Short mmCIF file of C-alpha atoms in Angstrom, two decimals:
data_model
loop_
_atom_site.label_atom_id
_atom_site.label_comp_id
_atom_site.label_asym_id
_atom_site.label_seq_id
_atom_site.Cartn_x
_atom_site.Cartn_y
_atom_site.Cartn_z
CA MET A 1 -2.12 191.45 -70.92
CA SER A 2 -5.40 191.57 -69.02
CA TYR A 3 -4.97 193.23 -65.61
CA LEU A 4 -3.12 193.19 -62.32
CA LEU A 5 -5.36 192.23 -59.40
CA HIS A 6 -4.15 194.20 -56.38
CA LEU A 7 -5.52 193.14 -53.00
CA ASP A 8 -4.83 195.23 -49.89
CA SER A 9 -5.54 193.98 -46.38
CA SER A 10 -3.79 196.34 -43.95
CA SER A 11 -6.12 198.05 -41.48
CA ILE A 12 -4.12 201.29 -41.18
CA GLY A 13 -4.46 202.77 -44.64
CA ALA A 14 -1.70 205.00 -45.97
CA ALA A 15 0.40 204.46 -42.83
CA SER A 16 0.83 200.80 -43.77
CA VAL A 17 4.37 199.87 -44.80
CA SER A 18 2.96 197.02 -46.90
CA ARG A 19 0.80 199.50 -48.81
CA GLN A 20 3.70 201.92 -49.22
CA VAL A 21 5.87 199.21 -50.78
CA ALA A 22 2.93 198.24 -52.99
CA ASP A 23 2.81 201.87 -54.16
CA SER A 24 6.36 201.46 -55.47
CA PHE A 25 5.21 198.41 -57.42
CA ARG A 26 2.21 200.27 -58.78
CA ASP A 27 4.34 203.27 -59.77
CA ALA A 28 6.41 200.99 -62.01
CA TRP A 29 3.46 198.97 -63.34
CA THR A 30 2.45 199.82 -66.89
CA GLY A 31 -0.82 197.94 -67.33
CA GLU A 32 -4.41 197.98 -66.12
CA VAL A 33 -5.12 197.44 -62.42
CA VAL A 34 -8.16 196.15 -60.56
CA HIS A 35 -7.81 197.12 -56.90
CA ARG A 36 -9.76 195.62 -54.01
CA ASP A 37 -9.22 197.01 -50.50
CA LEU A 38 -10.29 194.20 -48.20
CA ALA A 39 -9.84 196.32 -45.08
CA ALA A 40 -12.12 199.09 -46.33
CA SER A 41 -14.65 196.70 -47.89
CA PRO A 42 -14.30 193.25 -46.31
CA VAL A 43 -15.73 190.23 -48.05
CA PRO A 44 -17.93 188.00 -45.88
CA HIS A 45 -16.43 185.00 -44.20
CA LEU A 46 -17.33 181.69 -45.79
CA SER A 47 -20.63 180.49 -44.36
CA ALA A 48 -22.49 177.20 -44.28
CA ALA A 49 -24.65 178.55 -47.10
CA GLY A 50 -21.51 179.32 -49.11
CA VAL A 51 -20.15 175.83 -48.67
CA ALA A 52 -23.51 174.31 -49.57
CA ALA A 53 -23.77 176.54 -52.64
CA GLN A 54 -20.55 175.05 -54.01
CA ARG A 55 -22.03 171.55 -53.77
CA THR A 56 -25.56 172.25 -54.94
CA ASP A 57 -26.99 172.70 -58.43
CA PRO A 58 -27.61 176.46 -58.82
CA ALA A 59 -31.17 175.68 -59.86
CA GLN A 60 -31.70 174.23 -56.39
CA HIS A 61 -30.12 177.07 -54.40
CA THR A 62 -32.00 178.61 -51.52
CA ALA A 63 -32.08 182.40 -51.36
CA GLU A 64 -29.23 182.34 -48.83
CA GLN A 65 -27.17 179.99 -50.98
CA ALA A 66 -27.79 182.10 -54.07
CA ALA A 67 -26.57 185.21 -52.26
CA ALA A 68 -23.45 183.40 -51.05
CA ALA A 69 -22.80 182.02 -54.54
CA ALA A 70 -23.06 185.52 -56.01
CA VAL A 71 -20.26 186.71 -53.72
CA GLN A 72 -18.10 183.73 -54.65
CA ASN A 73 -18.75 184.15 -58.36
CA GLU A 74 -17.77 187.82 -58.30
CA LEU A 75 -14.51 187.13 -56.46
CA VAL A 76 -13.60 184.05 -58.49
CA GLU A 77 -14.24 185.76 -61.83
CA GLU A 78 -12.17 188.74 -60.72
CA PHE A 79 -9.34 186.44 -59.61
CA LEU A 80 -9.33 184.29 -62.75
CA GLY A 81 -9.59 187.33 -65.01
CA ALA A 82 -6.22 188.65 -63.85
CA SER A 83 -2.90 187.87 -65.47
CA ALA A 84 -0.82 188.96 -62.46
CA TYR A 85 -1.36 189.58 -58.75
CA LEU A 86 -0.17 191.97 -56.04
CA PHE A 87 -1.03 190.95 -52.48
CA THR A 88 -0.27 193.25 -49.54
CA VAL A 89 -0.68 191.14 -46.42
CA PRO A 90 1.05 192.49 -43.29
CA MET A 91 1.80 190.22 -40.36
CA TYR A 92 -0.81 190.48 -37.61
CA ASN A 93 -0.07 188.37 -34.52
CA ARG A 94 2.30 186.14 -36.52
CA THR A 95 -0.28 185.39 -39.18
CA MET A 96 -2.46 187.11 -41.79
CA PRO A 97 -5.27 189.66 -41.33
CA SER A 98 -8.60 187.87 -41.11
CA VAL A 99 -9.95 189.86 -44.07
CA PHE A 100 -7.39 188.23 -46.35
CA LYS A 101 -8.14 184.76 -45.00
CA ALA A 102 -11.84 185.44 -45.68
CA TRP A 103 -11.01 186.29 -49.30
CA LEU A 104 -8.93 183.13 -49.70
CA ASP A 105 -11.72 180.96 -48.33
CA GLN A 106 -14.18 182.50 -50.79
CA VAL A 107 -12.02 182.01 -53.89
CA ILE A 108 -10.49 178.59 -53.26
CA ILE A 109 -13.12 176.30 -54.77
CA PRO A 110 -12.34 172.79 -56.03
CA GLY A 111 -13.20 172.48 -59.69
CA ARG A 112 -13.07 176.23 -60.25
CA THR A 113 -9.85 177.75 -58.93
CA ILE A 114 -8.11 174.58 -57.82
CA ASN A 115 -7.99 171.23 -59.56
CA PRO A 116 -7.47 168.31 -57.18
CA THR A 117 -6.45 166.02 -60.04
CA GLY A 118 -4.69 168.44 -62.38
CA VAL A 119 -3.47 171.99 -62.87
CA ALA A 120 -5.17 175.08 -61.48
CA PRO A 121 -6.34 177.59 -64.11
CA SER A 122 -4.12 180.27 -62.52
CA ALA A 123 -1.00 178.05 -62.42
CA GLY A 124 2.19 179.85 -63.38
CA ARG A 125 0.78 183.37 -63.27
CA PRO A 126 3.14 185.84 -61.54
CA ALA A 127 2.31 187.18 -58.11
CA VAL A 128 4.08 189.47 -55.65
CA LEU A 129 3.35 189.11 -51.94
CA ILE A 130 4.32 192.07 -49.73
CA SER A 131 4.27 191.34 -46.01
CA ALA A 132 5.66 193.95 -43.61
CA ARG A 133 6.25 192.91 -40.01
CA GLY A 134 7.15 194.73 -36.81
CA GLY A 135 10.04 192.46 -35.86
CA GLY A 136 12.68 190.35 -37.52
CA TYR A 137 12.03 186.70 -38.36
CA GLY A 138 15.16 185.66 -40.21
CA PRO A 139 17.79 183.12 -39.13
CA GLY A 140 19.52 184.10 -35.91
CA THR A 141 16.69 186.31 -34.65
CA PRO A 142 14.64 185.50 -31.51
CA ASN A 143 11.53 185.16 -33.71
CA HIS A 144 13.05 182.79 -36.25
CA GLY A 145 10.59 179.98 -36.98
CA LYS A 146 7.61 181.99 -35.69
CA ASP A 147 6.45 183.42 -39.02
CA PHE A 148 3.16 181.63 -39.64
CA LEU A 149 2.10 183.98 -42.44
CA VAL A 150 4.55 183.74 -45.33
CA PRO A 151 4.95 179.94 -45.29
CA ALA A 152 1.18 179.48 -45.22
CA LEU A 153 0.53 181.97 -48.01
CA GLU A 154 3.37 180.75 -50.20
CA SER A 155 1.87 177.27 -49.88
CA VAL A 156 -1.74 178.23 -50.62
CA LEU A 157 -0.91 180.74 -53.33
CA GLY A 158 1.99 178.90 -54.90
CA ASP A 159 1.56 175.18 -54.32
CA THR A 160 0.48 173.36 -57.47
CA ALA A 161 -2.17 171.57 -55.40
CA TYR A 162 -3.75 174.97 -54.77
CA LEU A 163 -3.57 178.15 -56.88
CA GLY A 164 -0.13 177.42 -58.36
CA LEU A 165 0.95 181.06 -58.71
CA ASP A 166 4.59 181.98 -59.30
CA VAL A 167 5.06 183.90 -56.03
CA THR A 168 7.79 186.39 -55.17
CA THR A 169 7.73 187.50 -51.52
CA LEU A 170 9.00 190.82 -50.13
CA THR A 171 9.21 191.20 -46.34
CA PRO A 172 10.18 194.66 -45.06
CA GLU A 173 11.02 193.99 -41.43
CA LEU A 174 11.42 195.75 -38.08
CA THR A 175 8.75 198.36 -38.79
CA LYS A 176 8.47 198.91 -35.01
CA ALA A 177 12.09 200.04 -34.75
CA PRO A 178 11.34 203.74 -35.39
CA VAL A 179 8.56 203.84 -32.79
CA VAL A 180 9.68 201.46 -30.01
CA PRO A 181 12.60 202.90 -28.02
CA ALA A 182 13.99 199.48 -27.13
CA LEU A 183 14.38 198.72 -30.85
CA ALA A 184 15.96 202.03 -31.84
CA HIS A 185 19.35 200.39 -32.39
CA LEU A 186 17.74 198.37 -35.20
CA ILE A 187 16.57 201.40 -37.19
CA PRO A 188 19.42 201.06 -39.74
CA VAL A 189 18.49 197.41 -40.31
CA HIS A 190 14.86 198.39 -40.76
CA GLU A 191 15.74 201.19 -43.18
CA ALA A 192 17.89 198.85 -45.26
CA SER A 193 15.14 196.21 -45.33
CA LEU A 194 12.56 198.81 -46.35
CA ALA A 195 14.73 200.32 -49.08
CA ASP A 196 15.40 196.87 -50.51
CA ALA A 197 11.68 196.04 -50.50
CA HIS A 198 10.84 199.24 -52.40
CA GLU A 199 13.56 198.54 -54.96
CA GLN A 200 12.55 194.91 -55.41
CA ALA A 201 8.90 195.97 -55.79
CA ARG A 202 9.85 198.26 -58.67
CA VAL A 203 12.04 195.55 -60.21
CA GLN A 204 9.26 192.98 -60.04
CA ALA A 205 6.69 195.37 -61.55
CA GLU A 206 8.94 196.09 -64.50
CA LYS A 207 9.86 192.44 -64.94
CA ILE A 208 6.27 191.20 -64.87
CA SER A 209 5.02 194.02 -67.11
CA GLN A 210 7.63 193.13 -69.72
CA GLN A 211 6.91 189.41 -69.36
CA LEU A 212 3.20 189.89 -69.98
CA ALA A 213 3.74 192.30 -72.85
CA ALA A 214 6.02 189.89 -74.71
#
């Protein structure tokens, strides 16, 4: 076992439900952890210099390209050095926080983390995605079909044409129920969803720890 790479992206710190569920995972995790808080220390958005750096011989890099490449190299090496992943990515305006999208854009590099003609180096590695959301997005709800976060991330993280991770997704829902009076009748549904997410986080941590130790 090498380490678990844990990426946080919620802007509200300890009050974040996504982070709280991740704490349950971490409590049950038995191995080393590398933690990066993207909200507290955002990575830069991919720039023209960063794109050019990927396509240019390092010996020919400008100073700006070299600086952009250094950021990419740090993030890519950290990503590829992990044997498992924990992503806490709450739903913001039906999609992901921009800090997480910035990280994705920095680490997804053809020929390094994705292989357009073969298998990505991270293919098959286990990952848990925790994505809390204020409402409900399941079948039969008014918001069904309006979750543009989980489908996108499951595709980018899990599709064999991209990172190819073995992704398990936990979605504690209706986090606004305890604070929005009009949703108070949904508090029991929220509490059940949250309790299940905490339990499944612990289950996944134990399962992956045992899998990697075998």
